PDB file of C-alpha atoms and ligand atoms in Angstrom:
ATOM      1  CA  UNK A   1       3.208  14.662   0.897  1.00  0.00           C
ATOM      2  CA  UNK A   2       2.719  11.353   2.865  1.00  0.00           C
ATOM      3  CA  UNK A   3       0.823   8.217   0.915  1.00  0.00           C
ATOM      4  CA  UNK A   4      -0.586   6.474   3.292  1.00  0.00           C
ATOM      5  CA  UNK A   5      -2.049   2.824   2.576  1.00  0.00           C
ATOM      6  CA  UNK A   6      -4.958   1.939   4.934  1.00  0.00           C
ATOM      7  CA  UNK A   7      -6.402  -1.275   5.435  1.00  0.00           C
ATOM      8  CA  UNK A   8     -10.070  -1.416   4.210  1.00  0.00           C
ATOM      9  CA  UNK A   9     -13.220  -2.337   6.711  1.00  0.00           C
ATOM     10  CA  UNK A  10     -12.954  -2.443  10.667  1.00  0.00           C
ATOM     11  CA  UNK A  11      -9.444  -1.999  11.397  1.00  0.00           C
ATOM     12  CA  UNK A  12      -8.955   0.613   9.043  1.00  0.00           C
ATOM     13  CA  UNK A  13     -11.637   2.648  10.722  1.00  0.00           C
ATOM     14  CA  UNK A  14      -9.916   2.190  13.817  1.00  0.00           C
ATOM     15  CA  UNK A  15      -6.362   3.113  12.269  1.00  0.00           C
ATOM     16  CA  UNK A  16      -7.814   6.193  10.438  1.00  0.00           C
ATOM     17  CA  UNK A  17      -8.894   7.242  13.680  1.00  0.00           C
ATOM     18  CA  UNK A  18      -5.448   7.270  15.383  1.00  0.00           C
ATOM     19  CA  UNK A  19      -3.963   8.907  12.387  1.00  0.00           C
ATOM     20  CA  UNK A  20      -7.105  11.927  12.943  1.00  0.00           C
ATOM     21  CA  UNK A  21      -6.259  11.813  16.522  1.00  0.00           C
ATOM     22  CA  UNK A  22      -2.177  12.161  16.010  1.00  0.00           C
ATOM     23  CA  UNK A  23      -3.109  14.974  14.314  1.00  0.00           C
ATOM     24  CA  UNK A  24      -3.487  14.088  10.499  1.00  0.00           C
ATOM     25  CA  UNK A  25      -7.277  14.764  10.003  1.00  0.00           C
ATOM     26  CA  UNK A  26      -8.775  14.057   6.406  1.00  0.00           C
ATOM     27  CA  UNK A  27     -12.549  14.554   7.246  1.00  0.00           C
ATOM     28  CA  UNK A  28     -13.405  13.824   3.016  1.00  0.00           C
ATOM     29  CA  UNK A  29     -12.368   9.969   3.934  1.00  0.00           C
ATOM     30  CA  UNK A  30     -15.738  10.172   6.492  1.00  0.00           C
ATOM     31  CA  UNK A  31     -17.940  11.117   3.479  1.00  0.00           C
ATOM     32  CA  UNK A  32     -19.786   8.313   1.765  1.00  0.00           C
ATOM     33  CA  UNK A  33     -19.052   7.385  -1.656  1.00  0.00           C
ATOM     34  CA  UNK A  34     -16.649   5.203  -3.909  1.00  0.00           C
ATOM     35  CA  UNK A  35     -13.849   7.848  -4.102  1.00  0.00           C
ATOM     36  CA  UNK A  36     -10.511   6.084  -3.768  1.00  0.00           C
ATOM     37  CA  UNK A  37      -7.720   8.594  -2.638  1.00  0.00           C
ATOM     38  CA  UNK A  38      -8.197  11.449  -0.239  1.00  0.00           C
ATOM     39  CA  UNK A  39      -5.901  14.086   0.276  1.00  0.00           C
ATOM     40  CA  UNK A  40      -5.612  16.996   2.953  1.00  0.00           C
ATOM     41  CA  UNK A  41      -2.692  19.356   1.138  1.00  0.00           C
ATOM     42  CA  UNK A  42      -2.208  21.130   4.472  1.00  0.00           C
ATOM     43  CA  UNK A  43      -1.603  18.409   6.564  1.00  0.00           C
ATOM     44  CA  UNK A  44       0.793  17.048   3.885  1.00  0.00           C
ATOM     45  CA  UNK A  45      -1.230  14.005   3.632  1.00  0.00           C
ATOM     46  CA  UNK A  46      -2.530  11.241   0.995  1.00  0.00           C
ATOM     47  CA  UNK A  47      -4.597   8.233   2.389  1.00  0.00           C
ATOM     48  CA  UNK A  48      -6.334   5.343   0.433  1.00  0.00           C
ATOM     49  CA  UNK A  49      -7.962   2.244   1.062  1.00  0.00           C
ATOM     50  CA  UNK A  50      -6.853  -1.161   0.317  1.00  0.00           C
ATOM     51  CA  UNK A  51      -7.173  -4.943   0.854  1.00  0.00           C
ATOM     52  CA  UNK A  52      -5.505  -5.555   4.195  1.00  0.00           C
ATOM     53  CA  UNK A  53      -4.032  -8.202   2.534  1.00  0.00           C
ATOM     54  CA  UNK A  54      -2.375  -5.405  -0.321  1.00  0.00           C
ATOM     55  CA  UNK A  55      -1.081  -2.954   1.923  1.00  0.00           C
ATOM     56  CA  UNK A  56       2.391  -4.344   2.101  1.00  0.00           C
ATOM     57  CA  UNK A  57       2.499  -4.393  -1.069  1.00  0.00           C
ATOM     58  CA  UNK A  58       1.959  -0.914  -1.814  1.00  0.00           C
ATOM     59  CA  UNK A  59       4.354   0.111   0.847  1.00  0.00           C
ATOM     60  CA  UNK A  60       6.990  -2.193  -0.368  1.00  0.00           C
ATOM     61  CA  UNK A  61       7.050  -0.768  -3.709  1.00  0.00           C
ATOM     62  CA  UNK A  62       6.762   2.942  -2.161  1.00  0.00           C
ATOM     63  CA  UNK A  63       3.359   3.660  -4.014  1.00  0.00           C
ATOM     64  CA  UNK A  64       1.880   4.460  -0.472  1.00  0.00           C
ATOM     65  CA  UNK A  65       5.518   5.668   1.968  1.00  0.00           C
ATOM     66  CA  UNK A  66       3.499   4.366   5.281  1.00  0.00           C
ATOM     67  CA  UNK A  67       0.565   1.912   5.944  1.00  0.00           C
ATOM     68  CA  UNK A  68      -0.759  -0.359   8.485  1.00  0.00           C
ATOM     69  CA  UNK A  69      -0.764  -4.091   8.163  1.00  0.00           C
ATOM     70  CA  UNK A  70      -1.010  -7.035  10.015  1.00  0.00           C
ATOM     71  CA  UNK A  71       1.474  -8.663  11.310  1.00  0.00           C
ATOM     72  CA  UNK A  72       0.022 -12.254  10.138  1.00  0.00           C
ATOM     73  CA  UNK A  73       0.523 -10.692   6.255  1.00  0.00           C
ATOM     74  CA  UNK A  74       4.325  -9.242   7.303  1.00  0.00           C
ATOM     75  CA  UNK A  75       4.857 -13.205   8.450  1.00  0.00           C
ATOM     76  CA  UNK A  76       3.318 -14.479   5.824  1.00  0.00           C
ATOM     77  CA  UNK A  77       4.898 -12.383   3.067  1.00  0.00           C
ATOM     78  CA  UNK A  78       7.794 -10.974   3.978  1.00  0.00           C
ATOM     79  CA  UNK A  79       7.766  -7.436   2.113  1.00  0.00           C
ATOM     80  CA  UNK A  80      11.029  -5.506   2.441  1.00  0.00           C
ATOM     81  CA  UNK A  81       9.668  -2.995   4.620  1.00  0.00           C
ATOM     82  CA  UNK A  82      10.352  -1.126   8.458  1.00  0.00           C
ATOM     83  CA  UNK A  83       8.019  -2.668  10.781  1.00  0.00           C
ATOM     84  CA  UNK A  84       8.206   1.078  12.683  1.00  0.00           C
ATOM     85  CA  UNK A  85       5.459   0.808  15.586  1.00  0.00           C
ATOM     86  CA  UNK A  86       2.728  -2.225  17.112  1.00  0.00           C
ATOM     87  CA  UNK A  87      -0.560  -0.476  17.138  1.00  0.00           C
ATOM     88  CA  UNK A  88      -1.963  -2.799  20.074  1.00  0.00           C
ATOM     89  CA  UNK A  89      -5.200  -2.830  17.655  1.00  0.00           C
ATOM     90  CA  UNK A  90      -6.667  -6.121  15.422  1.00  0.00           C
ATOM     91  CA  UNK A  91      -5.400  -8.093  17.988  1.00  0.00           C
ATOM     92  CA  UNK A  92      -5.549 -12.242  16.937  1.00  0.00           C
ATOM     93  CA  UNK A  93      -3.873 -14.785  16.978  1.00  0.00           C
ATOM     94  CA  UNK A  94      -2.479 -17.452  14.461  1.00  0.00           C
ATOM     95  CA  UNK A  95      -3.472 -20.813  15.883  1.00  0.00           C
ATOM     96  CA  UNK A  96      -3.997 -24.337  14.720  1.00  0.00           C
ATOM     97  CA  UNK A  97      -7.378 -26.234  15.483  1.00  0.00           C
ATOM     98  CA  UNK A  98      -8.969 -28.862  15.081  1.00  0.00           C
ATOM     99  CA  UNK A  99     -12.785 -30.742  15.371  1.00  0.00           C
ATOM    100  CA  UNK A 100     -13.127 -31.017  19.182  1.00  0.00           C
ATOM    101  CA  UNK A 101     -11.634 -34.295  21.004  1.00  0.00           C
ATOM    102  CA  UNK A 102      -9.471 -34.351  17.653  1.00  0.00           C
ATOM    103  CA  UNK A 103      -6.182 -36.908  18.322  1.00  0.00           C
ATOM    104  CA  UNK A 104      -3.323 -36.648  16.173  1.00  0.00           C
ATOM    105  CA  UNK A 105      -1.252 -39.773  15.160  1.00  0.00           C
ATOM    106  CA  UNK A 106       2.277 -38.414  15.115  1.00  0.00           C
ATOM    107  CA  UNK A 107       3.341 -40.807  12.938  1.00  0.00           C
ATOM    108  CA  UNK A 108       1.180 -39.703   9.814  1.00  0.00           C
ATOM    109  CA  UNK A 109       1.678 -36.577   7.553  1.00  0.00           C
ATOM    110  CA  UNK A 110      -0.449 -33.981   8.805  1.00  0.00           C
ATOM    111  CA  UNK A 111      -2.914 -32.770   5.943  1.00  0.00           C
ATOM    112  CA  UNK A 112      -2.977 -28.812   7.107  1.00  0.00           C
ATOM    113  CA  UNK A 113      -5.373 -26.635   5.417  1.00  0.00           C
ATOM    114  CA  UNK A 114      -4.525 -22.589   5.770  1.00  0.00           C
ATOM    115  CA  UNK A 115      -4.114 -19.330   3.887  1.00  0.00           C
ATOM    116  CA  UNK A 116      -0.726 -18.831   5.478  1.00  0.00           C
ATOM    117  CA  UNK A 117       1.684 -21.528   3.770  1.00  0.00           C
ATOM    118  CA  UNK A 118       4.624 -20.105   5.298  1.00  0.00           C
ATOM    119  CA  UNK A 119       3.315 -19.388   8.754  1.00  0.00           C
ATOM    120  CA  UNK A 120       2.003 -22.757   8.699  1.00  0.00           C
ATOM    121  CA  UNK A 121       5.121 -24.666   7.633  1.00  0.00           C
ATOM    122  CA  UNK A 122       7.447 -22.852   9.941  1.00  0.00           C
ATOM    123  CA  UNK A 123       5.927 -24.041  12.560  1.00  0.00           C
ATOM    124  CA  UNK A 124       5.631 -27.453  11.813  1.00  0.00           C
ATOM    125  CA  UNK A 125       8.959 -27.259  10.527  1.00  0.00           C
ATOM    126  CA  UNK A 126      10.076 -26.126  13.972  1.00  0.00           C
ATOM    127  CA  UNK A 127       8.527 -28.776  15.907  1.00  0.00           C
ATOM    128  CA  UNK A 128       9.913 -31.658  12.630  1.00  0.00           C
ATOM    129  CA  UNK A 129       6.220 -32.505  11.836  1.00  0.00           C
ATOM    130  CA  UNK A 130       5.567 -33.439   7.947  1.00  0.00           C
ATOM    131  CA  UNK A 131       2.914 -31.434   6.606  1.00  0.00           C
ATOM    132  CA  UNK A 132       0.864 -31.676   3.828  1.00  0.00           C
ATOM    133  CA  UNK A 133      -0.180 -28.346   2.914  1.00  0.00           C
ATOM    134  CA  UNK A 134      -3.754 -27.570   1.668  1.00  0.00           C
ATOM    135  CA  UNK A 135      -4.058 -23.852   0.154  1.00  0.00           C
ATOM    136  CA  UNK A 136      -7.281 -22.388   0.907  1.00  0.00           C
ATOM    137  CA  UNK A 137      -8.373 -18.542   0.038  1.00  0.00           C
ATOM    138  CA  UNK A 138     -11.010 -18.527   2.995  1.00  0.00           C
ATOM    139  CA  UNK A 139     -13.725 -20.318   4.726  1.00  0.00           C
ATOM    140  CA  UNK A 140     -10.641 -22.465   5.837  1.00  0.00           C
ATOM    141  CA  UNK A 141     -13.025 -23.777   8.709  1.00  0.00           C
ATOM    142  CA  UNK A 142     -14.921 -26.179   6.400  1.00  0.00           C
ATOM    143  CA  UNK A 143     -12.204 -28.358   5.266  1.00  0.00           C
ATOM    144  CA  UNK A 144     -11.505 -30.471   8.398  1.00  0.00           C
ATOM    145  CA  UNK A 145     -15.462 -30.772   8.229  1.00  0.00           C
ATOM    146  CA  UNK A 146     -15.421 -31.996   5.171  1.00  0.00           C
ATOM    147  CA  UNK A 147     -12.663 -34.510   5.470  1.00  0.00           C
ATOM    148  CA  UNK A 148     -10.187 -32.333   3.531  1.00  0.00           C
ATOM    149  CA  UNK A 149      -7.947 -31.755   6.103  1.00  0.00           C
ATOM    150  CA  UNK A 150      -7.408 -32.779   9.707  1.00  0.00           C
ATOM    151  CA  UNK A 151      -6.251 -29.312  11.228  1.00  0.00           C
ATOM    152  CA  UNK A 152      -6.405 -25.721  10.104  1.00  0.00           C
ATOM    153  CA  UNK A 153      -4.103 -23.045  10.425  1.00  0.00           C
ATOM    154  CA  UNK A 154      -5.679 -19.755  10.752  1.00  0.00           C
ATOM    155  CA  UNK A 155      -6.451 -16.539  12.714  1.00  0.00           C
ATOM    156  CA  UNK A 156      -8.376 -16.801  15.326  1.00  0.00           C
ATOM    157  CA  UNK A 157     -10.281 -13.925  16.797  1.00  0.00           C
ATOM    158  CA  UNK A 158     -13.347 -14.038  19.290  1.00  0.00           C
ATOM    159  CA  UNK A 159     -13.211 -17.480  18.728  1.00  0.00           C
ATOM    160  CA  UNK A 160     -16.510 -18.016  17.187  1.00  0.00           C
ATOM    161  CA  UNK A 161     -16.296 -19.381  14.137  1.00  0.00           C
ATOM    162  CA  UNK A 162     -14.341 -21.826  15.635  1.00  0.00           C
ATOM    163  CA  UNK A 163     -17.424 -22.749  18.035  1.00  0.00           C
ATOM    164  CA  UNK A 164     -20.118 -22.667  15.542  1.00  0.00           C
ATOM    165  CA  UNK A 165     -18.307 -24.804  13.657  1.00  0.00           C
ATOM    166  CA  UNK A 166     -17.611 -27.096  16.646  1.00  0.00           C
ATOM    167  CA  UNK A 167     -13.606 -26.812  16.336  1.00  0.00           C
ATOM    168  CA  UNK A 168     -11.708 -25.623  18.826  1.00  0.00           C
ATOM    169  CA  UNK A 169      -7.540 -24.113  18.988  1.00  0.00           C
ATOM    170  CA  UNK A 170      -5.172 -27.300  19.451  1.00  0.00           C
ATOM    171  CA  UNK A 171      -1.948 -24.448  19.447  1.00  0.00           C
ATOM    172  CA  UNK A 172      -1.075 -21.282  19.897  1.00  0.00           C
ATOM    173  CA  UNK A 173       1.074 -20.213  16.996  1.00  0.00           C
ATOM    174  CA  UNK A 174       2.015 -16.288  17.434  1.00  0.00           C
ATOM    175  CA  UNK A 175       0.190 -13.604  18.725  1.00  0.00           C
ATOM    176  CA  UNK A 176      -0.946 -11.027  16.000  1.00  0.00           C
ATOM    177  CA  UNK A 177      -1.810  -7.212  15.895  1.00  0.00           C
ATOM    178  CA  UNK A 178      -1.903  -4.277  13.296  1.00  0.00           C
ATOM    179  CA  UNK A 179       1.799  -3.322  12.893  1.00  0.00           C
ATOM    180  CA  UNK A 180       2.459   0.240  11.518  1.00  0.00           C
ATOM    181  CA  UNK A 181       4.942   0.287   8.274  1.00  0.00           C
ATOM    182  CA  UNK A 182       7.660   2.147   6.340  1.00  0.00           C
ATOM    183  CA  UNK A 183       8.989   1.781   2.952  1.00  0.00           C
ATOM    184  CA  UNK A 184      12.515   1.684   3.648  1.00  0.00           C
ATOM    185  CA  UNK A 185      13.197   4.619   0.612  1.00  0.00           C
ATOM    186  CA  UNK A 186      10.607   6.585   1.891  1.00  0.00           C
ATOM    187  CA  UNK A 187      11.978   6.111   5.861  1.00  0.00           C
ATOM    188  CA  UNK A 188      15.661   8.031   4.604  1.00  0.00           C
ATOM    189  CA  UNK A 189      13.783  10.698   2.287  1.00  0.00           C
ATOM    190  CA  UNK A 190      11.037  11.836   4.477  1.00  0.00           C
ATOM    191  CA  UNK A 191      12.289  10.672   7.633  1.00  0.00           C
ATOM    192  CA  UNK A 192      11.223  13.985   9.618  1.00  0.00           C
ATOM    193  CA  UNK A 193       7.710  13.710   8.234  1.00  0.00           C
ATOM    194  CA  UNK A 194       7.758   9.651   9.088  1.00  0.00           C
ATOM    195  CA  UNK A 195       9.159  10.251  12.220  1.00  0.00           C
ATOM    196  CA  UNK A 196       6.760  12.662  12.859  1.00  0.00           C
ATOM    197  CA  UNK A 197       3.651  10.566  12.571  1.00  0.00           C
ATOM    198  CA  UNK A 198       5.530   7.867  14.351  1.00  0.00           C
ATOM    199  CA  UNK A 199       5.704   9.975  16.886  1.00  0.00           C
ATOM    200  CA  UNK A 200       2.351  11.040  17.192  1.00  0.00           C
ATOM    201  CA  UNK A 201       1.228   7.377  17.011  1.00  0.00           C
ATOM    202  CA  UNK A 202       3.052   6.279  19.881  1.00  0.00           C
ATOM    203  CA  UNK A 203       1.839   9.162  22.155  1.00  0.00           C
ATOM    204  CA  UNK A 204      -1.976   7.554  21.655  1.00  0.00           C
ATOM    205  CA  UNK A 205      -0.344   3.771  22.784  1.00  0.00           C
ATOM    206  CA  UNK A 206      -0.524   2.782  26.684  1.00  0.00           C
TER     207      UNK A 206
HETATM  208  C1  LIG B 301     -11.217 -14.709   9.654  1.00  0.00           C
HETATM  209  C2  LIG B 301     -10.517 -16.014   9.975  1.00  0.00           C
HETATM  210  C3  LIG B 301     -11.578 -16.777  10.723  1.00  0.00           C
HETATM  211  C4  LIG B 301     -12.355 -15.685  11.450  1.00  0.00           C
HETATM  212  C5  LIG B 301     -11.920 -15.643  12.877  1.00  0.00           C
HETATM  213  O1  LIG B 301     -11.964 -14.923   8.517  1.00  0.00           O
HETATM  214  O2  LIG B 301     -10.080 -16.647   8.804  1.00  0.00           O
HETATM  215  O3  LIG B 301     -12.417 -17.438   9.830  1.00  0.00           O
HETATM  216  O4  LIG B 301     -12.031 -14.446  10.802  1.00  0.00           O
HETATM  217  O5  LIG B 301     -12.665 -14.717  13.634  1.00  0.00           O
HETATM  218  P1  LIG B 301     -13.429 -15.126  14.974  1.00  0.00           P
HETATM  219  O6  LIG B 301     -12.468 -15.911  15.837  1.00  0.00           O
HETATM  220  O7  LIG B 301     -13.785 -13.803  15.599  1.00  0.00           O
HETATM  221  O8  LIG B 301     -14.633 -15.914  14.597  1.00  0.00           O
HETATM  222  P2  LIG B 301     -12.522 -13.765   7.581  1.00  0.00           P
HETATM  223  O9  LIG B 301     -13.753 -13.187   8.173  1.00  0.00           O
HETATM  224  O10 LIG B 301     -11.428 -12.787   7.316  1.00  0.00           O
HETATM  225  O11 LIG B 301     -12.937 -14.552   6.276  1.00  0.00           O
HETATM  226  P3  LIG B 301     -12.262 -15.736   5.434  1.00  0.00           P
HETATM  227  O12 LIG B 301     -13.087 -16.930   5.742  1.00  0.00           O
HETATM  228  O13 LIG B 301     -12.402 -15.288   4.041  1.00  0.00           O
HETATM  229  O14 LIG B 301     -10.828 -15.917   5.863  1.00  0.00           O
END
């Protein structure tokens, strides 16, 4: 049996889909309700829904043995897993921005609000900016409004809460996508079955 840790709301749809479509169907997961865990014993297969932000985690500590995450939370976090395929889906990108006409003054410590600490001070440490970092669980848009910071470091999608909110993308940080994961036990034990779904994924990528 496969656990497989799927990342709750839009791109999870769009992940459970690829997984029906490689083959590993689970049509109870369609049905509406607040069940948790479904399985489909024939197909040797276990799926449940999590926080995208939580998937790593369960892969990391082999409660699910494959999952999808993005790649912002495997840069961000760091989980001691097998980044095994890109899924070309929940694609992003990790940018810093700004109120429009913003103009830095090199010389002063950048106040940078953001969810991702380490995304954010890796690339300021790469370029030798000082940073002061402002931790932010969402909405991260408000606080250059509001005078709490004077760039933010955050995904960046269609782009338009960024225009409503009359900001707009300074810098490019990294491209992001839905990356599909191992834990690395789990990869040597059931490394046909892994390899198999692997597999299968691929075939579906252009
Ligand atoms: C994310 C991100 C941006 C927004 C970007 O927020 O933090 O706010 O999506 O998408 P867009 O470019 O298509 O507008 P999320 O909805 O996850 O909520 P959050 O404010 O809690 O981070």
């Amino acid at each position: 049996m496969l656990n497989v840790a799927l990342p709750k709301g839009r791109l999870g749809e769009k992940v459970y889909d690829m997984f029906e479509k490689a083959g590993y169907e689970c049509p109870s997961i369609r049905e509406k309700n607040r069940k948790l865990l479904f399985t489909n014993e024939e197909k040797g297969i276990c799926y449940f829904w999590v926080k995208p932000s939580d998937v790593a985690i369960y892969v990391e500590r082999g409660a699910a043995d494959i999952g999808v995450a993005g790649k912002d939370i495997l840069l961000e976090y760091e989980p001691e897993v097998y980044e095994l395929l890109d899924l070309d889906i929940g694609k992003c990108m990790m940018a810093v921005a700004a109120p429009n006409g913003y103009i830095d003054r090199p010389q002063r410590t950048l106040r940078v609000a953001t969810k991702f600490e380490r995304i954010a001070a890796g690339y300021y440490a790469s370029i030798g900016r000082d940073i002061d970092i402002i931790h932010l669980n969402g909405s991260i848009e408000l606080a250059p409004l509001l005078g709490l910071s004077d760039v933010i470091v955050d995904i960046v999608e269609t782009g338009s809460t960024l225009k409503a909110n009359n900001l707009s993308v300074v810098e490019r940080i990294v491209d992001i996508s839905a990356r599909f994961i191992a834990n690395k036990a789990s990869y040597e034990f059931k490394k046909n079955e892994i390899s198999r779904v692997t597999a299968a994924l691929a075939g579906q990528l252009g």
